Tab-separated table of C-alpha atoms and ligand atoms in Angstrom:
chain	number	residue	atom	x	y	z
A	108	UNK	CA	56.692	102.433	0.956
A	109	UNK	CA	59.492	101.578	-1.507
A	110	UNK	CA	60.699	104.228	-3.902
A	111	UNK	CA	63.984	105.314	-5.423
A	112	UNK	CA	63.760	108.801	-4.027
A	113	UNK	CA	66.064	109.167	-1.002
A	114	UNK	CA	64.220	109.945	2.211
A	115	UNK	CA	60.868	108.889	0.880
A	116	UNK	CA	60.339	106.788	4.016
A	117	UNK	CA	60.613	109.555	6.501
A	118	UNK	CA	58.520	111.908	4.332
A	119	UNK	CA	55.670	109.447	4.497
A	120	UNK	CA	56.171	109.094	8.220
A	121	UNK	CA	56.077	112.846	8.766
A	122	UNK	CA	52.889	113.125	6.659
A	123	UNK	CA	51.255	110.537	8.873
A	124	UNK	CA	52.367	112.221	12.055
A	125	UNK	CA	51.027	115.535	10.802
A	126	UNK	CA	47.672	114.055	9.877
A	127	UNK	CA	47.366	112.420	13.282
A	128	UNK	CA	48.058	115.647	15.152
A	129	UNK	CA	45.676	117.582	12.943
A	130	UNK	CA	42.900	115.229	13.902
A	131	UNK	CA	43.903	115.227	17.557
A	132	UNK	CA	43.950	119.010	17.834
A	133	UNK	CA	40.640	119.356	16.043
A	134	UNK	CA	39.142	116.978	18.603
A	135	UNK	CA	40.623	118.859	21.585
A	136	UNK	CA	37.550	119.644	23.674
A	137	UNK	CA	38.814	122.335	25.993
A	138	UNK	CA	41.827	124.346	27.063
A	139	UNK	CA	43.097	121.625	29.399
A	140	UNK	CA	42.924	119.011	26.619
A	141	UNK	CA	44.867	121.317	24.305
A	142	UNK	CA	47.510	121.805	26.935
A	143	UNK	CA	47.974	118.008	27.207
A	144	UNK	CA	48.206	117.692	23.425
A	145	UNK	CA	50.801	120.452	23.316
A	146	UNK	CA	52.966	118.664	25.865
A	147	UNK	CA	52.599	115.325	24.068
A	148	UNK	CA	53.590	116.808	20.725
A	149	UNK	CA	56.010	119.620	21.492
A	150	UNK	CA	57.064	119.103	25.111
A	151	UNK	CA	60.463	117.796	26.215
A	152	UNK	CA	59.337	114.195	25.687
A	153	UNK	CA	56.867	115.018	22.910
A	154	UNK	CA	56.617	113.100	19.638
A	155	UNK	CA	57.708	115.972	17.409
A	156	UNK	CA	60.562	116.862	19.719
A	157	UNK	CA	61.729	113.263	19.448
A	158	UNK	CA	61.716	113.642	15.652
A	159	UNK	CA	63.942	116.716	15.895
A	160	UNK	CA	66.395	114.700	17.970
A	161	UNK	CA	66.568	112.089	15.260
A	162	UNK	CA	68.074	114.517	12.727
A	163	UNK	CA	71.670	113.855	13.731
A	164	UNK	CA	71.386	110.133	13.160
A	165	UNK	CA	70.386	110.484	9.477
A	166	UNK	CA	72.768	110.134	6.518
A	167	UNK	CA	74.312	113.573	5.797
A	168	UNK	CA	72.387	113.900	2.500
A	169	UNK	CA	69.048	113.699	4.273
A	170	UNK	CA	69.777	115.817	7.284
A	171	UNK	CA	69.019	119.242	5.906
A	172	UNK	CA	65.763	118.228	4.220
A	173	UNK	CA	64.572	116.261	7.237
A	174	UNK	CA	65.393	119.106	9.611
A	175	UNK	CA	63.454	121.550	7.482
A	176	UNK	CA	60.468	119.221	7.184
A	177	UNK	CA	60.286	118.576	10.946
A	178	UNK	CA	60.628	122.304	11.642
A	179	UNK	CA	57.712	122.983	9.306
A	180	UNK	CA	55.694	120.239	10.952
A	181	UNK	CA	56.376	121.758	14.334
A	182	UNK	CA	55.213	125.197	13.131
A	183	UNK	CA	52.048	123.795	11.603
A	184	UNK	CA	51.060	121.922	14.752
A	185	UNK	CA	51.762	125.002	16.906
A	186	UNK	CA	49.525	127.039	14.607
A	187	UNK	CA	46.674	124.522	14.895
A	188	UNK	CA	46.921	124.496	18.668
A	189	UNK	CA	46.705	128.294	18.867
A	190	UNK	CA	43.832	128.440	16.413
A	191	UNK	CA	41.889	125.780	18.254
A	192	UNK	CA	42.453	127.616	21.559
A	193	UNK	CA	41.064	130.830	20.071
A	194	UNK	CA	38.029	129.005	18.704
A	195	UNK	CA	37.309	127.395	22.039
A	196	UNK	CA	37.585	130.713	23.849
A	197	UNK	CA	35.261	132.411	21.403
A	198	UNK	CA	32.788	129.588	21.845
A	199	UNK	CA	32.847	129.992	25.638
A	200	UNK	CA	32.251	133.735	25.314
A	201	UNK	CA	29.433	133.191	22.842
A	202	UNK	CA	27.803	130.672	25.193
A	203	UNK	CA	27.922	133.246	27.989
A	204	UNK	CA	26.360	135.880	25.775
A	205	UNK	CA	23.675	133.463	24.603
A	206	UNK	CA	22.827	132.567	28.189
A	207	UNK	CA	19.622	134.459	28.924
A	208	UNK	CA	20.494	134.723	32.623
A	209	UNK	CA	23.630	136.764	31.845
A	210	UNK	CA	22.796	140.329	32.908
A	211	UNK	CA	24.975	142.977	31.273
A	212	UNK	CA	23.253	145.630	33.375
A	213	UNK	CA	24.246	144.094	36.695
A	214	UNK	CA	26.449	146.426	38.768
A	215	UNK	CA	30.093	145.344	39.123
A	216	UNK	CA	31.303	144.111	42.500
A	217	UNK	CA	32.095	147.120	44.704
A	218	UNK	CA	35.760	148.075	44.982
A	219	UNK	CA	37.401	148.559	48.373
A	220	UNK	CA	36.685	152.003	49.751
A	221	UNK	CA	39.196	153.685	52.054
A	222	UNK	CA	38.394	156.126	54.842
A	223	UNK	CA	39.761	159.083	56.728
A	224	UNK	CA	42.809	158.421	58.908
A	225	UNK	CA	42.090	158.461	62.683
A	226	UNK	CA	44.436	161.435	63.117
A	227	UNK	CA	42.550	163.356	60.445
A	228	UNK	CA	39.202	162.345	61.954
A	229	UNK	CA	40.074	163.731	65.377
A	230	UNK	CA	41.805	166.759	63.905
A	231	UNK	CA	38.635	167.640	61.978
A	232	UNK	CA	36.556	167.301	65.163
A	233	UNK	CA	38.921	169.554	67.103
A	234	UNK	CA	38.791	172.103	64.291
A	235	UNK	CA	34.984	172.033	64.378
A	236	UNK	CA	34.912	172.652	68.128
A	237	UNK	CA	37.187	175.668	67.798
A	238	UNK	CA	35.430	177.011	64.717
A	239	UNK	CA	32.245	176.982	66.778
A	240	UNK	CA	34.025	179.271	69.275
A	241	UNK	CA	35.148	181.744	66.611
A	242	UNK	CA	38.645	180.443	65.868
A	243	UNK	CA	40.336	180.531	62.444
A	244	UNK	CA	41.948	177.269	61.306
A	245	UNK	CA	45.409	177.972	59.872
A	246	UNK	CA	48.075	175.932	58.119
A	247	UNK	CA	51.734	176.778	58.550
A	248	UNK	CA	54.887	175.322	56.946
A	249	UNK	CA	56.604	172.215	58.317
A	250	UNK	CA	59.976	173.649	57.328
A	251	UNK	CA	60.387	176.848	59.237
A	252	UNK	CA	63.020	179.277	60.495
A	253	UNK	CA	64.987	179.393	63.730
A	254	UNK	CA	63.159	182.662	64.344
A	255	UNK	CA	59.650	181.156	64.179
A	256	UNK	CA	60.459	177.979	66.038
A	257	UNK	CA	62.756	179.376	68.774
A	258	UNK	CA	63.893	182.983	68.706
A	259	UNK	CA	60.426	184.606	68.516
A	260	UNK	CA	59.238	182.269	71.288
A	261	UNK	CA	61.632	183.701	73.806
A	262	UNK	CA	64.181	180.941	73.218
A	263	UNK	CA	67.413	182.649	72.133
A	264	UNK	CA	70.265	180.546	70.722
A	265	UNK	CA	72.020	180.258	74.059
A	266	UNK	CA	68.906	179.163	75.893
A	267	UNK	CA	68.996	175.667	77.430
A	268	UNK	CA	65.304	175.185	76.564
A	269	UNK	CA	66.472	174.395	73.016
A	270	UNK	CA	67.706	171.126	74.430
A	271	UNK	CA	64.146	170.179	75.374
A	272	UNK	CA	63.345	169.606	71.705
A	273	UNK	CA	66.039	167.824	69.727
A	274	UNK	CA	65.854	169.361	66.319
A	275	UNK	CA	66.286	168.260	62.705
A	276	UNK	CA	68.346	171.111	61.277
A	277	UNK	CA	68.579	171.705	57.544
A	278	UNK	CA	71.796	172.708	55.794
A	279	UNK	CA	70.475	176.194	55.068
A	280	UNK	CA	69.896	176.970	58.774
A	281	UNK	CA	66.158	176.293	58.650
A	282	UNK	CA	64.634	173.403	60.543
A	283	UNK	CA	61.734	170.981	60.683
A	284	UNK	CA	59.432	172.632	63.202
A	285	UNK	CA	59.616	170.925	66.582
A	286	UNK	CA	56.222	172.269	67.637
A	287	UNK	CA	53.240	174.048	66.152
A	288	UNK	CA	54.106	176.982	68.391
A	289	UNK	CA	56.268	178.032	65.417
A	290	UNK	CA	53.047	179.458	63.984
A	291	UNK	CA	52.310	181.796	66.905
A	292	UNK	CA	54.216	184.842	65.726
A	293	UNK	CA	53.294	184.167	62.099
A	294	UNK	CA	49.619	184.351	63.159
A	295	UNK	CA	50.174	187.551	65.145
A	296	UNK	CA	51.629	189.167	62.024
A	297	UNK	CA	48.935	187.758	59.739
A	298	UNK	CA	45.878	188.873	61.754
A	299	UNK	CA	44.923	192.083	63.359
A	300	UNK	CA	44.337	191.721	67.114
A	301	UNK	CA	42.045	190.596	68.616
A	302	UNK	CA	41.908	187.171	66.947
A	303	UNK	CA	41.645	183.483	67.758
A	304	UNK	CA	43.216	180.679	65.780
A	305	UNK	CA	44.188	177.036	65.881
A	306	UNK	CA	46.905	175.587	63.661
A	307	UNK	CA	47.235	171.824	63.441
A	308	UNK	CA	50.056	169.918	61.806
A	309	UNK	CA	53.009	167.584	61.815
A	310	UNK	CA	55.978	168.305	64.028
A	311	UNK	CA	59.373	166.611	64.101
A	312	UNK	CA	61.862	165.700	66.781
A	313	UNK	CA	65.215	164.055	66.455
A	314	UNK	CA	64.781	161.509	69.216
A	315	UNK	CA	64.679	157.793	69.809
A	316	UNK	CA	61.255	156.277	69.185
A	317	UNK	CA	59.302	154.020	71.534
A	318	UNK	CA	55.648	153.320	72.286
A	319	UNK	CA	55.034	156.924	73.291
A	320	UNK	CA	57.661	158.769	71.222
A	321	UNK	CA	57.873	159.182	67.474
A	322	UNK	CA	60.134	161.404	65.347
A	323	UNK	CA	57.046	162.685	63.548
A	324	UNK	CA	53.827	163.398	65.373
A	325	UNK	CA	50.843	165.749	65.296
A	326	UNK	CA	49.955	168.738	67.402
A	327	UNK	CA	47.300	171.398	67.377
A	328	UNK	CA	48.268	174.829	68.546
A	329	UNK	CA	45.707	177.245	69.876
A	330	UNK	CA	46.163	180.958	70.306
A	331	UNK	CA	43.773	183.595	71.525
A	332	UNK	CA	44.768	187.275	71.579
A	333	UNK	CA	42.526	189.857	73.181
A	334	UNK	CA	42.549	192.880	75.493
A	335	UNK	CA	41.902	190.890	78.647
A	336	UNK	CA	42.600	187.176	78.684
A	337	UNK	CA	42.600	184.938	81.721
A	338	UNK	CA	43.505	181.409	82.754
A	339	UNK	CA	39.755	180.946	83.264
A	340	UNK	CA	39.150	181.447	79.526
A	341	UNK	CA	41.893	178.982	78.772
A	342	UNK	CA	40.546	176.320	81.150
A	343	UNK	CA	37.007	176.613	79.911
A	344	UNK	CA	38.086	176.333	76.277
A	345	UNK	CA	40.087	173.202	77.103
A	346	UNK	CA	37.171	171.664	78.968
A	347	UNK	CA	34.859	172.368	76.040
A	348	UNK	CA	37.332	170.732	73.691
A	349	UNK	CA	37.929	167.613	75.772
A	350	UNK	CA	34.265	167.024	76.547
A	351	UNK	CA	33.516	167.058	72.840
A	352	UNK	CA	36.422	164.901	71.715
A	353	UNK	CA	36.320	162.348	74.517
A	354	UNK	CA	32.497	162.263	74.393
A	355	UNK	CA	32.361	162.761	78.137
A	356	UNK	CA	30.565	165.722	79.737
A	357	UNK	CA	32.233	164.989	83.065
A	358	UNK	CA	35.905	165.123	81.960
A	359	UNK	CA	37.899	166.383	84.919
A	360	UNK	CA	40.979	168.517	84.352
A	361	UNK	CA	43.607	170.130	86.572
A	362	UNK	CA	46.455	172.545	86.025
A	363	UNK	CA	49.990	172.048	87.279
A	364	UNK	CA	52.799	174.539	86.858
A	365	UNK	CA	54.847	173.785	83.726
A	366	UNK	CA	57.827	175.573	82.266
A	367	UNK	CA	57.880	176.849	78.689
A	368	UNK	CA	59.834	180.003	77.858
A	369	UNK	CA	56.991	181.374	75.711
A	370	UNK	CA	54.252	181.357	78.365
A	371	UNK	CA	54.035	182.961	81.774
A	372	UNK	CA	52.521	181.480	83.782
A	373	UNK	CA	52.877	178.098	82.104
A	374	UNK	CA	50.899	174.922	82.868
A	375	UNK	CA	50.541	171.283	82.202
A	376	UNK	CA	46.919	170.397	81.884
A	377	UNK	CA	46.096	166.892	83.116
A	378	UNK	CA	42.888	164.921	82.813
A	379	UNK	CA	41.709	162.372	85.319
A	380	UNK	CA	42.702	158.919	84.133
A	381	UNK	CA	39.861	157.409	82.132
A	382	UNK	CA	41.054	153.877	82.700
A	383	UNK	CA	41.093	153.796	86.533
A	384	UNK	CA	38.930	156.848	87.256
A	385	UNK	CA	41.714	158.335	89.380
A	386	UNK	CA	42.544	155.453	91.702
A	387	UNK	CA	45.847	154.761	89.989
A	388	UNK	CA	46.773	152.192	87.323
A	389	UNK	CA	49.562	151.340	84.898
A	390	UNK	CA	48.257	153.691	82.221
A	391	UNK	CA	48.554	156.748	84.486
A	392	UNK	CA	51.584	155.288	86.263
A	393	UNK	CA	49.599	155.175	89.538
A	394	UNK	CA	49.089	158.935	89.492
A	395	UNK	CA	45.409	158.985	88.729
A	396	UNK	CA	45.985	161.804	86.217
A	397	UNK	CA	47.276	161.904	82.644
A	398	UNK	CA	49.355	164.724	81.242
A	399	UNK	CA	47.573	165.874	78.113
A	400	UNK	CA	48.397	169.387	77.032
A	401	UNK	CA	50.784	172.188	77.908
A	402	UNK	CA	49.467	175.720	77.904
A	403	UNK	CA	49.754	179.139	79.466
A	404	UNK	CA	49.449	182.881	79.044
A	405	UNK	CA	51.500	184.251	76.166
A	406	UNK	CA	54.831	185.729	77.354
A	407	UNK	CA	55.201	189.500	76.765
A	408	UNK	CA	58.359	188.899	74.718
A	409	UNK	CA	56.384	186.710	72.308
A	410	UNK	CA	53.699	189.398	71.947
A	411	UNK	CA	56.460	191.894	71.167
A	412	UNK	CA	57.986	189.560	68.539
A	413	UNK	CA	54.504	189.430	67.004
A	414	UNK	CA	54.282	193.212	66.869
A	415	UNK	CA	51.792	193.481	69.750
A	416	UNK	CA	52.180	195.831	72.717
A	417	UNK	CA	52.013	193.724	75.916
A	418	UNK	CA	50.527	196.709	77.749
A	419	UNK	CA	47.485	196.517	75.507
A	420	UNK	CA	47.232	192.871	74.453
A	421	UNK	CA	47.200	189.562	76.246
A	422	UNK	CA	46.869	185.999	75.065
A	423	UNK	CA	46.697	182.362	75.952
A	424	UNK	CA	48.129	179.482	74.022
A	425	UNK	CA	48.089	175.715	74.152
A	426	UNK	CA	49.901	172.937	72.314
A	427	UNK	CA	47.718	169.865	72.173
A	428	UNK	CA	49.363	166.533	71.397
A	429	UNK	CA	46.941	165.346	68.735
A	430	UNK	CA	48.634	161.941	68.452
A	431	UNK	CA	48.164	161.516	72.180
A	432	UNK	CA	44.541	162.520	72.035
A	433	UNK	CA	43.892	160.029	69.245
A	434	UNK	CA	45.532	157.293	71.343
A	435	UNK	CA	43.295	158.134	74.294
A	436	UNK	CA	40.163	158.430	72.239
A	437	UNK	CA	40.575	155.043	70.525
A	438	UNK	CA	42.742	153.208	73.058
A	439	UNK	CA	45.797	152.918	70.760
A	440	UNK	CA	48.702	151.469	72.788
A	441	UNK	CA	51.633	152.560	70.583
A	442	UNK	CA	52.072	155.939	68.864
A	443	UNK	CA	54.140	154.339	66.105
A	444	UNK	CA	51.028	152.572	64.809
A	445	UNK	CA	49.553	155.892	63.729
A	446	UNK	CA	52.000	156.616	60.930
A	447	UNK	CA	53.176	153.091	60.061
A	448	UNK	CA	50.665	152.809	57.222
A	449	UNK	CA	49.561	149.268	58.132
A	450	UNK	CA	46.038	148.772	56.743
A	451	UNK	CA	45.311	146.056	59.312
A	452	UNK	CA	45.546	148.829	61.933
A	453	UNK	CA	43.921	151.601	59.913
A	454	UNK	CA	40.931	149.525	58.817
A	455	UNK	CA	39.709	149.411	62.435
A	456	UNK	CA	38.652	153.046	62.563
B	229	LIG	N1	55.088	173.979	72.070
B	229	LIG	C1	55.139	173.274	73.338
B	229	LIG	C2	55.680	171.882	73.097
B	229	LIG	O1	55.538	171.360	72.022
B	229	LIG	C3	53.797	173.174	73.953
B	229	LIG	C4	53.146	174.483	74.355
B	229	LIG	C5	52.372	175.178	73.448
B	229	LIG	C6	53.318	174.972	75.612
B	229	LIG	C7	51.767	176.372	73.828
B	229	LIG	C8	52.695	176.143	76.004
B	229	LIG	C9	51.928	176.841	75.099
B	229	LIG	O2	56.239	171.275	73.996
């Protein structure tokens, strides 16, 4: 088109380009088509991008006007693309709503539902068994004093038994309890004798971890205080517990002497290996028996620390390794799995 006006040629060209893209966008049938149009017009090798690149080659008088016109063209085409995309989306939604088979009352897909951790499951079962035998279920602090954890349990500061339980000490002289026995004297002060209680919870030991050791694990302490208490009471309570938890009326147990400063006499209670039935295997290290829970009759010094006169009161206590019991119940080979938080493990229970 010949005219005297400078730049008239490129103006006409831009008008034509614009008209072409307007038609193309209006004909864009779906989101994918629009995306292709966008690349062809505005992408790195797009037609409008190529126009922008041409600006520098124009005579200086034209440059500013051309640049502004191409910029405007770019904006207009972008606007059409966005508008067309909105229209298409609205049309898709409308089509869904118009579809008579679309059921707005249909329940949404169910979300994933979690469940109770295996440690908590077994802990709740143990609590139920003891509640049925008249025990309170108590909860004591994880951060406790030297007195509760050691001193009151007949373990003075010089006593080598402190070495049996490597301890996380806090700067203020308190500690992370190394065993639930830390609750024994608390319970004696909290309840009037006679009483029975179990207190489950996390305990902590500063030691190297392996398949059967973890710095954090779970125990359940049991304590029964009465006028006359015997090892027979203790044994029968343990049998009742293990039969219920291991779902086996024939669980066989035995007592071996065991040393703990806060019981006298003290025992290790073993159960007959459930894998080999007592013949010996790798699980029980060929012994036929598995060490499960330490226990004993409460030492007179502990009763005294709890404000009870050992001439009038007696007691038995046990410290059940809950983590261990869970491993036996479900056949878990490594204690570290219990607290690792891996859903692939947890989802199996
Ligand atoms: N508290 C002891 C431990 O963790 C176990 C225990 C509890 C022993 C009660 C005897 C009586 O090793």
